Short mmCIF file of C-alpha atoms in Angstrom, two decimals:
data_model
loop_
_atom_site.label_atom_id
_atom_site.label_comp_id
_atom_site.label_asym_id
_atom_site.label_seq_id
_atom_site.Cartn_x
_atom_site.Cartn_y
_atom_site.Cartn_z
CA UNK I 1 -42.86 -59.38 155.49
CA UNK I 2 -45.51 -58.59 158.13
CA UNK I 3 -43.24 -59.29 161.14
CA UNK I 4 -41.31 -55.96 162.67
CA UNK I 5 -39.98 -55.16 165.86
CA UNK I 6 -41.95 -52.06 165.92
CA UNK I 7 -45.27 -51.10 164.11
CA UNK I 8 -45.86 -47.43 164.14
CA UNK I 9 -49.90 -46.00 163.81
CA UNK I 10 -49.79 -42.77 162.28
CA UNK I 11 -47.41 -40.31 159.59
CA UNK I 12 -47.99 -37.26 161.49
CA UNK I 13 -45.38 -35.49 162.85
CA UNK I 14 -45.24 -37.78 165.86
CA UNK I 15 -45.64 -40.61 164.00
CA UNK I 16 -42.36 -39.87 161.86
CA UNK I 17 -39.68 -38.49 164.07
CA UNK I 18 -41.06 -41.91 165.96
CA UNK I 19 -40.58 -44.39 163.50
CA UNK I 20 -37.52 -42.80 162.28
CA UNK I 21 -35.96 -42.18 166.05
CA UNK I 22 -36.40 -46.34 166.58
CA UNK I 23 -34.95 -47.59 163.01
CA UNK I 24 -31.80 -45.21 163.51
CA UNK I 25 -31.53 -47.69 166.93
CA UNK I 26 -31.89 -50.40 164.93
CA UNK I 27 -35.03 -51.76 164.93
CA UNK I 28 -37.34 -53.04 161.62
CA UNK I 29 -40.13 -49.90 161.75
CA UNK I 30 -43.46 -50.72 160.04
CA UNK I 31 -45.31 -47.11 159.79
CA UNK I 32 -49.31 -47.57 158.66
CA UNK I 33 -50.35 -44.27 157.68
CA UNK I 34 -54.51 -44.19 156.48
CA UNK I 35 -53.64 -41.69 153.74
CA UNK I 36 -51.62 -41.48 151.09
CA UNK I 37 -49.64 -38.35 151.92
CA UNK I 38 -48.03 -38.40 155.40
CA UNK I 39 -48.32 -35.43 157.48
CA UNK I 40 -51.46 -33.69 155.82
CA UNK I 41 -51.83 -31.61 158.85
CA UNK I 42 -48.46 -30.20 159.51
CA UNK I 43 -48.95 -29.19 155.83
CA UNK I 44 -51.98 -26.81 156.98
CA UNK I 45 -50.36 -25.57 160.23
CA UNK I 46 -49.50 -21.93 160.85
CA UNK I 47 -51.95 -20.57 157.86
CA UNK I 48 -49.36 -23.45 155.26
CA UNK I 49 -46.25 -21.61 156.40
CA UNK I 50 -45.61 -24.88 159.21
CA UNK I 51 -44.77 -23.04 163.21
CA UNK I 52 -43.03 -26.30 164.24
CA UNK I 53 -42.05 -24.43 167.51
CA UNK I 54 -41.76 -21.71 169.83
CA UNK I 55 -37.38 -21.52 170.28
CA UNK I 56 -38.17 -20.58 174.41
CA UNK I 57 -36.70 -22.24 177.51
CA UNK I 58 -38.30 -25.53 179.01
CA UNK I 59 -40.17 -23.62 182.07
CA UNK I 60 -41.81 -20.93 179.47
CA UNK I 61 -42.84 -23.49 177.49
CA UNK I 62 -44.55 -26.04 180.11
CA UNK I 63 -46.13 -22.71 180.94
CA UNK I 64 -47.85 -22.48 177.76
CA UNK I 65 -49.68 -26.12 177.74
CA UNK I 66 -52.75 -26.43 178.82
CA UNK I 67 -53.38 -29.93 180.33
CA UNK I 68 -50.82 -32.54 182.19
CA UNK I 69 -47.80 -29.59 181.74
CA UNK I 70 -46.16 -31.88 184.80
CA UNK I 71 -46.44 -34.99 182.47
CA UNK I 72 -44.63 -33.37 179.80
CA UNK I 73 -41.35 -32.49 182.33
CA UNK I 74 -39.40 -35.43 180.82
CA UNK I 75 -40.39 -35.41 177.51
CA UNK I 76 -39.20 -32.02 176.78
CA UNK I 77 -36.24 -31.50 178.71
CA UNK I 78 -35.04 -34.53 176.55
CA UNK I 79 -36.23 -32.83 173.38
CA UNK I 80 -36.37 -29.67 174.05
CA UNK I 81 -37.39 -26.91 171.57
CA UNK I 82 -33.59 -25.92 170.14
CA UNK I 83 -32.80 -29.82 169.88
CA UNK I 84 -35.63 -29.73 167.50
CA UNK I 85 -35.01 -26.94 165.41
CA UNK I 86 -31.10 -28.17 165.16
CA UNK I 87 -32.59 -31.79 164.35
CA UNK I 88 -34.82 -29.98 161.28
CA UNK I 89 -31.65 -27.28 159.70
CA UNK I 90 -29.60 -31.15 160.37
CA UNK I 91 -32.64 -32.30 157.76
CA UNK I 92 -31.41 -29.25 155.31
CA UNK I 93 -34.36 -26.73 156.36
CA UNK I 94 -33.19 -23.42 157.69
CA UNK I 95 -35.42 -22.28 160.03
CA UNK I 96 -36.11 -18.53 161.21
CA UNK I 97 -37.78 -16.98 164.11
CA UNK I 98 -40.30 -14.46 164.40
CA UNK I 99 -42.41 -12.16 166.84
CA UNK I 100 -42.80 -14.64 169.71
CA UNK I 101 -40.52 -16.84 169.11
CA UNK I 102 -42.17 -18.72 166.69
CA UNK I 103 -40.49 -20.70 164.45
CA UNK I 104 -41.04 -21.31 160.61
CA UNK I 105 -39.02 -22.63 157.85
CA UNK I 106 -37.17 -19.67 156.27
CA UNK I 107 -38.98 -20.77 153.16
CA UNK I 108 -42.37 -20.35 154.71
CA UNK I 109 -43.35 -23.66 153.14
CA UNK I 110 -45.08 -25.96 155.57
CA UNK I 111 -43.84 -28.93 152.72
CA UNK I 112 -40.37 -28.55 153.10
CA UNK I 113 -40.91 -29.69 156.65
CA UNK I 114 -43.13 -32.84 155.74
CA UNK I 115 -40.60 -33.73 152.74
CA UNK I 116 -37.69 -33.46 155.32
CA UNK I 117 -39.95 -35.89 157.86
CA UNK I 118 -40.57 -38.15 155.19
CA UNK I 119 -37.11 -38.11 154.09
CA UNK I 120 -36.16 -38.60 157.49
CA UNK I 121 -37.98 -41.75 158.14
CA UNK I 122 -37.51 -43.36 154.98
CA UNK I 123 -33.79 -42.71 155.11
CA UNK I 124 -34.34 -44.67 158.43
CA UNK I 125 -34.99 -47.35 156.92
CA UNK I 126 -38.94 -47.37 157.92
CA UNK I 127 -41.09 -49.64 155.34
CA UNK I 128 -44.33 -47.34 154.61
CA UNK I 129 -47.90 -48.59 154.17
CA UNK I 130 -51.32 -47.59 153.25
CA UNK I 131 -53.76 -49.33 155.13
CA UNK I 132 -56.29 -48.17 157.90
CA UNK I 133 -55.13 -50.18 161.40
CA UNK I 134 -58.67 -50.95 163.04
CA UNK I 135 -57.49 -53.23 166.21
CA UNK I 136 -54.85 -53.95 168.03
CA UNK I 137 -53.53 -57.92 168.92
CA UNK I 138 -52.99 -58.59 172.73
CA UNK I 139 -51.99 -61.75 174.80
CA UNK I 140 -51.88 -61.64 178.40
CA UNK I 141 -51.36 -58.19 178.67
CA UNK I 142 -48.79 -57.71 175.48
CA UNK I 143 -48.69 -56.11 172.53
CA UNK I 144 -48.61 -58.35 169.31
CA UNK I 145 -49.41 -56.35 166.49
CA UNK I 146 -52.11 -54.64 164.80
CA UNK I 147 -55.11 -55.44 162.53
CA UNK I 148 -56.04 -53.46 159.26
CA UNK I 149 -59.43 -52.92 158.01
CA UNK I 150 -58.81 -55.59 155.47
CA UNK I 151 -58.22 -57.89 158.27
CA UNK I 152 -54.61 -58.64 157.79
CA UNK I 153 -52.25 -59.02 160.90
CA UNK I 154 -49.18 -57.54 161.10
CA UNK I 155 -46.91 -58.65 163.63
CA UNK I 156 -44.49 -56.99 166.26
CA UNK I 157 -43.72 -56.73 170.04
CA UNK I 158 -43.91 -53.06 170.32
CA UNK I 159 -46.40 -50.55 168.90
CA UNK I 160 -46.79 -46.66 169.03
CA UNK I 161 -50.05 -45.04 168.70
CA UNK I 162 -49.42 -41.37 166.95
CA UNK I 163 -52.80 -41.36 165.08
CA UNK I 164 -53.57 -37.49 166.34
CA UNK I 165 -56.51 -36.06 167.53
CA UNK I 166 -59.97 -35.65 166.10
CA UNK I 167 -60.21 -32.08 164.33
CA UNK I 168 -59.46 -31.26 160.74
CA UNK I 169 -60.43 -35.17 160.08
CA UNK I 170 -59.73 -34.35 156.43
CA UNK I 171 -56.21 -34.49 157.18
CA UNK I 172 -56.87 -38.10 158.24
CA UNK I 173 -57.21 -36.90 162.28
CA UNK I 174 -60.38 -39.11 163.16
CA UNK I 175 -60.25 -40.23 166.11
CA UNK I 176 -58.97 -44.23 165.29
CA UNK I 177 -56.42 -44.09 168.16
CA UNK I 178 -58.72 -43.52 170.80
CA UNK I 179 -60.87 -46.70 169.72
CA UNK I 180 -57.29 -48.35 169.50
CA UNK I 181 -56.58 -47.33 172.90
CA UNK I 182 -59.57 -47.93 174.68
CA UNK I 183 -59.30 -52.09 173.11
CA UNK I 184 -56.12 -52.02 175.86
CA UNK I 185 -58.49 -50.61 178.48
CA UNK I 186 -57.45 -47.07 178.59
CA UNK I 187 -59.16 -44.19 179.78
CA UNK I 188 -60.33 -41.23 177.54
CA UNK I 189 -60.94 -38.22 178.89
CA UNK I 190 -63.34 -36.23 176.76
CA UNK I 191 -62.66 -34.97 173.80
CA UNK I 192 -62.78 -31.27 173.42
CA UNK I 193 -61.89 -28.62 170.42
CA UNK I 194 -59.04 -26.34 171.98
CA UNK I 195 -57.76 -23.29 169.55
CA UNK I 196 -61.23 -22.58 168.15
CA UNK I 197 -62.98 -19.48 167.39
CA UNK I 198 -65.81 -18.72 169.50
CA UNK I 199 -68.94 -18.06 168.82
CA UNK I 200 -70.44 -14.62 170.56
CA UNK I 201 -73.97 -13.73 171.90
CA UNK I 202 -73.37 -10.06 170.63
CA UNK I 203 -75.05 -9.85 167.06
CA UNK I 204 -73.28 -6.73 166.54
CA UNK I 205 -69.92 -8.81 165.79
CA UNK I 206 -71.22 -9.73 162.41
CA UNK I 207 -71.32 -5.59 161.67
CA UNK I 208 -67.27 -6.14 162.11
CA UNK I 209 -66.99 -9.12 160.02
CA UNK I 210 -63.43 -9.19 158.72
CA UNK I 211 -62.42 -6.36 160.95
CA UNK I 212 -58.54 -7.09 162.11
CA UNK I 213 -57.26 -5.88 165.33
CA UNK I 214 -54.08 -5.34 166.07
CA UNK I 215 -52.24 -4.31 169.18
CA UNK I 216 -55.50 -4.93 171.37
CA UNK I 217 -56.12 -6.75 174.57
CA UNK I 218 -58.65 -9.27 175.02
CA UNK I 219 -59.65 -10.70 178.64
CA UNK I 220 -61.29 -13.57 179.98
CA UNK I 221 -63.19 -13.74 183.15
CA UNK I 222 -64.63 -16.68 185.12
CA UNK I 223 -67.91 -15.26 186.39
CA UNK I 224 -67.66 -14.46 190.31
CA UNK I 225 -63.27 -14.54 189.95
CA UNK I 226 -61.42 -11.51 190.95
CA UNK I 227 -58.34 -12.60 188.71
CA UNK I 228 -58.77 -12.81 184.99
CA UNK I 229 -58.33 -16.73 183.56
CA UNK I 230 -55.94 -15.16 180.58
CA UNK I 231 -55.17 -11.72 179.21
CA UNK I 232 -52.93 -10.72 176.49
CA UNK I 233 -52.06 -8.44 173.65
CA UNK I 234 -52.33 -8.91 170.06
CA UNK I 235 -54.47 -9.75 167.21
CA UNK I 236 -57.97 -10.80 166.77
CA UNK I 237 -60.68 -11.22 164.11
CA UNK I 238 -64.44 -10.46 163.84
CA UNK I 239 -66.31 -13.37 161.84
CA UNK I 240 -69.67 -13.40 160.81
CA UNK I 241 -70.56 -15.58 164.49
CA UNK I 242 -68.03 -13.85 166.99
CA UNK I 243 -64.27 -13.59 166.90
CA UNK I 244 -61.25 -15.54 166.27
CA UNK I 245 -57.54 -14.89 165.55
CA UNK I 246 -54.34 -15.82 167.77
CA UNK I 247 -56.07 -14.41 170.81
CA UNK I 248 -59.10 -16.05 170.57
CA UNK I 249 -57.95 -19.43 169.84
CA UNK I 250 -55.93 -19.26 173.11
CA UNK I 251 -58.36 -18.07 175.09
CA UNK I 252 -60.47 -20.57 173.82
CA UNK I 253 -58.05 -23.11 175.73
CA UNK I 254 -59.19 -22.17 178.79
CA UNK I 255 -63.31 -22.38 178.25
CA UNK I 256 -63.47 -26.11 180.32
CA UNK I 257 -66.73 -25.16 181.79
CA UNK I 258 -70.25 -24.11 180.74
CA UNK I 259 -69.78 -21.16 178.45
CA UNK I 260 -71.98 -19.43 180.65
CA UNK I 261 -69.54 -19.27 183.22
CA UNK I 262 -67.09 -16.82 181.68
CA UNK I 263 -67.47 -13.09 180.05
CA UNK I 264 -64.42 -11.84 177.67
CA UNK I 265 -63.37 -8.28 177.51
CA UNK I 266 -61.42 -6.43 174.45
CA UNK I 267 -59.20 -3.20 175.39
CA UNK I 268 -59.33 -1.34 172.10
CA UNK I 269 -56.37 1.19 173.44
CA UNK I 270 -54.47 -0.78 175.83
CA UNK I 271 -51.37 1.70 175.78
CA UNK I 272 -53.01 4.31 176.91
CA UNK I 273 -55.25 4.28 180.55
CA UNK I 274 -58.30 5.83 181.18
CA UNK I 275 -57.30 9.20 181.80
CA UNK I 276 -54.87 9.71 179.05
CA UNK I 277 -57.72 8.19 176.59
CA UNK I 278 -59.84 10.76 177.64
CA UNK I 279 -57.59 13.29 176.91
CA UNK I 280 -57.14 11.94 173.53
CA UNK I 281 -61.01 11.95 173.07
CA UNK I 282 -61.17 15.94 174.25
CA UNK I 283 -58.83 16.44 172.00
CA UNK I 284 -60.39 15.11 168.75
CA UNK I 285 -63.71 16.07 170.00
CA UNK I 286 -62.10 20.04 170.03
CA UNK I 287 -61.13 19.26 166.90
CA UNK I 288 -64.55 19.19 165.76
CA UNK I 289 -67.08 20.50 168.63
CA UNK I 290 -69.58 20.79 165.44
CA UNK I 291 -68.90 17.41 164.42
CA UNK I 292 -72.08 14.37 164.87
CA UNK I 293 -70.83 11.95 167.49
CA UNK I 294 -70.64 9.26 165.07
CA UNK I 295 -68.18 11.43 162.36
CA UNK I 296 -66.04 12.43 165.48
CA UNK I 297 -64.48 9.15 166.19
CA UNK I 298 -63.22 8.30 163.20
CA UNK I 299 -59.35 8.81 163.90
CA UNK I 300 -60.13 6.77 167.20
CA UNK I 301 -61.55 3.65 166.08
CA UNK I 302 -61.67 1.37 162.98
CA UNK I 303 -64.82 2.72 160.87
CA UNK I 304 -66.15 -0.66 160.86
CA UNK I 305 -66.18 -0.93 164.75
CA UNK I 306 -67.80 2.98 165.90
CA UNK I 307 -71.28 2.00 165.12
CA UNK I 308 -71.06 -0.65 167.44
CA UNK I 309 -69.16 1.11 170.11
CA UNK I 310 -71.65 3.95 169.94
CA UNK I 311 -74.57 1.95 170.12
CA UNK I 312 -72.89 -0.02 173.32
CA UNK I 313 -72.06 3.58 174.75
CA UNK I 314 -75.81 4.32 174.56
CA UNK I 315 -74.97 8.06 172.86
CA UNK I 316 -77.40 8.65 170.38
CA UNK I 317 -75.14 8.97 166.90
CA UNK I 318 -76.32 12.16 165.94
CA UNK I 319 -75.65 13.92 168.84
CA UNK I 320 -73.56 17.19 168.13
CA UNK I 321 -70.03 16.39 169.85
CA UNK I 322 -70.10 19.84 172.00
CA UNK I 323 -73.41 18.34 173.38
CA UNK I 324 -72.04 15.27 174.60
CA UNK I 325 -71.35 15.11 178.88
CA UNK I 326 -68.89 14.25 181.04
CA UNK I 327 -70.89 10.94 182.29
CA UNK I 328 -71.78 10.11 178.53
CA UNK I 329 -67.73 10.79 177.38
CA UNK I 330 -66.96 8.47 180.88
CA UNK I 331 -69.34 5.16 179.16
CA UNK I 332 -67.83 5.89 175.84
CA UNK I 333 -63.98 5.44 177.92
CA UNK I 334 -65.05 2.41 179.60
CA UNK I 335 -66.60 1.17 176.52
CA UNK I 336 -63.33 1.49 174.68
CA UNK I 337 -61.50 -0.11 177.25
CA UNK I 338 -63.85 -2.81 177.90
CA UNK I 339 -66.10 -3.73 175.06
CA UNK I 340 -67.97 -7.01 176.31
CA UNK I 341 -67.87 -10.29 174.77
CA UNK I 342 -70.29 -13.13 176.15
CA UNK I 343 -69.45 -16.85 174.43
CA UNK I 344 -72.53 -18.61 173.53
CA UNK I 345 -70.56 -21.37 171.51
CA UNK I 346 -67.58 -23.24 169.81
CA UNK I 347 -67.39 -24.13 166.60
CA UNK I 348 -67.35 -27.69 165.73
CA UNK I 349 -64.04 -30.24 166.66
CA UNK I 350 -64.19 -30.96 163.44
CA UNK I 351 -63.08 -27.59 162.65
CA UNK I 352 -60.43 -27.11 166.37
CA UNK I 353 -56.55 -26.65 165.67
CA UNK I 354 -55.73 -28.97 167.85
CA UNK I 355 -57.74 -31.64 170.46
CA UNK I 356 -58.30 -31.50 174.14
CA UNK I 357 -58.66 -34.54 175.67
CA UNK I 358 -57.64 -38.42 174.67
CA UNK I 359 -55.70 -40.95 176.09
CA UNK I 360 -55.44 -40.18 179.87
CA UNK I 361 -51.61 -39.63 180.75
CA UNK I 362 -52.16 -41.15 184.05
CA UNK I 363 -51.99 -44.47 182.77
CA UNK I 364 -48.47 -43.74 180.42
CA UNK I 365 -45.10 -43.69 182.03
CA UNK I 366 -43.56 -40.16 180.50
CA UNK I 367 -39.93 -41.19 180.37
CA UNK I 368 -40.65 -43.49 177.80
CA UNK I 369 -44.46 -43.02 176.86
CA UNK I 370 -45.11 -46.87 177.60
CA UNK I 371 -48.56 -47.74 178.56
CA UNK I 372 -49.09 -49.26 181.94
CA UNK I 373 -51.74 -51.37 181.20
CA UNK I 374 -50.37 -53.15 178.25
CA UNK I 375 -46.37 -53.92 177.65
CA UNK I 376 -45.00 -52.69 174.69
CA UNK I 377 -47.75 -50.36 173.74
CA UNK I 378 -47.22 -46.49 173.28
CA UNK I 379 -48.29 -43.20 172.66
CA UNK I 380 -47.21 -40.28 171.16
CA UNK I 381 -48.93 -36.26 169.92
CA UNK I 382 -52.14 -35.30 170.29
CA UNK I 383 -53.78 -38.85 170.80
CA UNK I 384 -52.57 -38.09 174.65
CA UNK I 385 -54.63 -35.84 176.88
CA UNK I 386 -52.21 -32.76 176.05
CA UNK I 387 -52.53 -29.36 174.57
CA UNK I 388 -50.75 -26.18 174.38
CA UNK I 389 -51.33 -22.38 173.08
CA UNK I 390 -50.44 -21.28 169.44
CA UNK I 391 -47.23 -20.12 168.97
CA UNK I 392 -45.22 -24.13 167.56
CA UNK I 393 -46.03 -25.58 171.28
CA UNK I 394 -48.67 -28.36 170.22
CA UNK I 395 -46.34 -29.69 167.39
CA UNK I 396 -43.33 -29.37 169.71
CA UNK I 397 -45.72 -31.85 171.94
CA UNK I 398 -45.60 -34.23 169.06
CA UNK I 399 -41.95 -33.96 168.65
CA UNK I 400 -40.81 -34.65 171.98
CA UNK I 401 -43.42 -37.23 172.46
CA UNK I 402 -42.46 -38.68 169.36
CA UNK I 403 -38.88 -38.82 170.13
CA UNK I 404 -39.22 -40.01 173.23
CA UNK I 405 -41.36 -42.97 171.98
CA UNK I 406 -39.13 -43.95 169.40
CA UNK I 407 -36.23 -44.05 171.20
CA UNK I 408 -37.47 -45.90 173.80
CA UNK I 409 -39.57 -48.90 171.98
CA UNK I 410 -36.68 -48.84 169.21
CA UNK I 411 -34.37 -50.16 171.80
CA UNK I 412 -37.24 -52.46 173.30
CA UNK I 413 -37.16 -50.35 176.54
CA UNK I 414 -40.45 -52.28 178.58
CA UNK I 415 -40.80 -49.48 181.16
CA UNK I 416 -43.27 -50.79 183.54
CA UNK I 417 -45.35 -53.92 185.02
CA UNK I 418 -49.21 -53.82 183.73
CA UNK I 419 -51.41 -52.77 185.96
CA UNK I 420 -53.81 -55.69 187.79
#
């Protein structure tokens, strides 16, 4: 049978709580899915162990996207993050919650979530295909159906685009829906990688390679700004071409301009201040007044890290610790507190957590994620021009998109006139 009421574009998380949202209203669901495992990327999400969400209230988390928040108003007061996690323990997954209210499958199996989407959908009643969907069919401003690679046409009045973004295209993410949405004359606003490590000026983050830090605070500036663009304790990584972890791929989120516009600053020992780190630094350097420089901070700092700090603090390493003055102990404070990071790049999209950028959400109506410019067309996840931090938001996008989108073109809801 290749006529449906709905044809779904994408078995991604948005994709399935879609399809599966419009059968249960009793529409015939067609989902075309490119690969033949649905979901591939939830299964790599949160290092395999699946953050489907962050279990906060609606206002925290519109706080925590990063483009359109205002669009996303509707969609997630209607699915908000608890509605999701009682929808997934309905699916048989208990669910637990960790530090920041992230929220992982008890398991910590990123599968059990994709078998319970699956399950979901095809319990539904959704038909499942493999094929690659490479055009859309329009008549005066309607949707008809969609065209596969192979050239066969498959027929319905409604269709939701929930193909994902561009990164990780492994996982099947590359970039169809945009070319799908632009045939209908939408906008795309450019594409971006968002949660990415950077890539540093400083050559001396390659001596830290693999060094973890924990409890730190890393800052970025916009160049000539008297307020910081993000700061926030936690964890980072050095890499062998600058720094990643949890705080880097959020800060990351806010680089929109020329990376030469911004500076980033780490606070090694951001519970104590300036003065009470000196007196922690008088006190190890009593400890061993005989000590070189270099041996003296040992208990301070991470061993990997103290070259680098010294050689920042412009103390020559050898220099006997009961030699060292007041103004060279004062750099070697504000070093510590404020060891400079300068990014020079980002790695490839290819290789982003998520995509900024994509279908612009001026031209979708957000109560029901219609297009305006073509009835019966809609959108849902990361193919839309919306992002959020780490910590479940960006798959809790896909969810409430999702869910709105299947809801609404499962009961034939036409929300809008096309624009002229």
């Amino acid at each position: 049978m290749k006529q449906f009421d709905l044809i779904v574009v994408g078995g991604g998380a948005a994709g399935l709580i879609a399809s599966g949202t419009a059968a249960k209203e009793g529409a015939q669901v067609l989902l075309i899915e490119r690969n033949a495992r649905m979901a591939r990327k939830v299964m790599i999400t949160g290092k395999g162990r699946c953050n489907l969400t962050n279990d906060c209230g609606e206002e925290t988390f519109l706080q925590n996207v990063c483009s359109n928040s205002k669009f996303l108003f509707g969609p997630i007061h209607h699915f908000p993050p608890q509605k999701t996690m009682e929808w997934i323990e309905g699916l048989g997954v208990p669910l637990k919650i960790e530090r920041g209210k992230r929220v992982f499958p008890a398991s910590d199996k990123a599968v059990d979530i994709v078998d319970a989407l699956v399950a979901f959908a095809q319990n539904s009643g959704v038909v499942f295909l493999q094929k690659r969907v490479t055009g859309l069919e329009i008549s005066d401003g309607s949707i008809q159906g969609v065209r596969t690679e192979s050239g066969e046409v498959f027929s319905a009045p409604r269709v939701i685009i929930a193909t994902g973004g561009k990164s990780y295209p492994l996982t099947g993410s590359s970039g169809d829906g945009y070319s799908l949405a632009a045939q209908a004359g939408h906008t795309i606003v450019p594409l971006r990688p968002s949660l990415i490590p950077i890539e540093t000026q400083e050559d001396w983050c390659r001596d830290c390679m693999g060094l973890s830090l924990k409890n730190v605070t890393l800052t970025l500036w916009e160049k000539g700004k008297k307020k910081p663009l993000y700061s926030e304790l936690g964890e980072m990584l050095f890499t062998h071409f600058g720094v990643s972890g949890p705080l880097v791929l959020t800060a990351s989120t806010y680089l929109k301009k020329e990376l030469t516009s911004y500076f980033m600053e780490i606070d090694l020992k951001p519970a104590l201040d300036d003065y009470q780190l000196e007196q922690r630094v008088l006190r190890d350097f009593a400890a061993g007044q005989n000590k070189d420089f270099f041996n003296a901070l040992s208990k301070l700092l991470p061993r990997k890290i103290i070259s680098s700090i010294i050689h920042l603090s412009q103390i020559p390493p050898d220099t006997k610790v009961h030699q060292i003055t007041k103004e060279q102990r004062e750099k070697l404070i504000q070093t510590i507190k404020h060891l400079p990071l300068h990014p020079k790049g980002l790695l490839p999209i290819d290789e982003a957590i998520v995509t900024a950028g994509g279908v612009s959400v001026k031209e979708v109506v957000p109560q029901t994620m219609e297009s305006k410019l073509c009835h019966g067309l809609y959108f849902a996840g990361e193919v839309l021009d919306l992002d959020g931090k780490t910590g479940g938001f960006n798959l809790q996008i896909a969810f409430s998109t999702g869910f709105v989108a299947g809801e609404s073109a499962g009961k034939g809801k036409l929300s809008c006139t096309p624009l002229p």
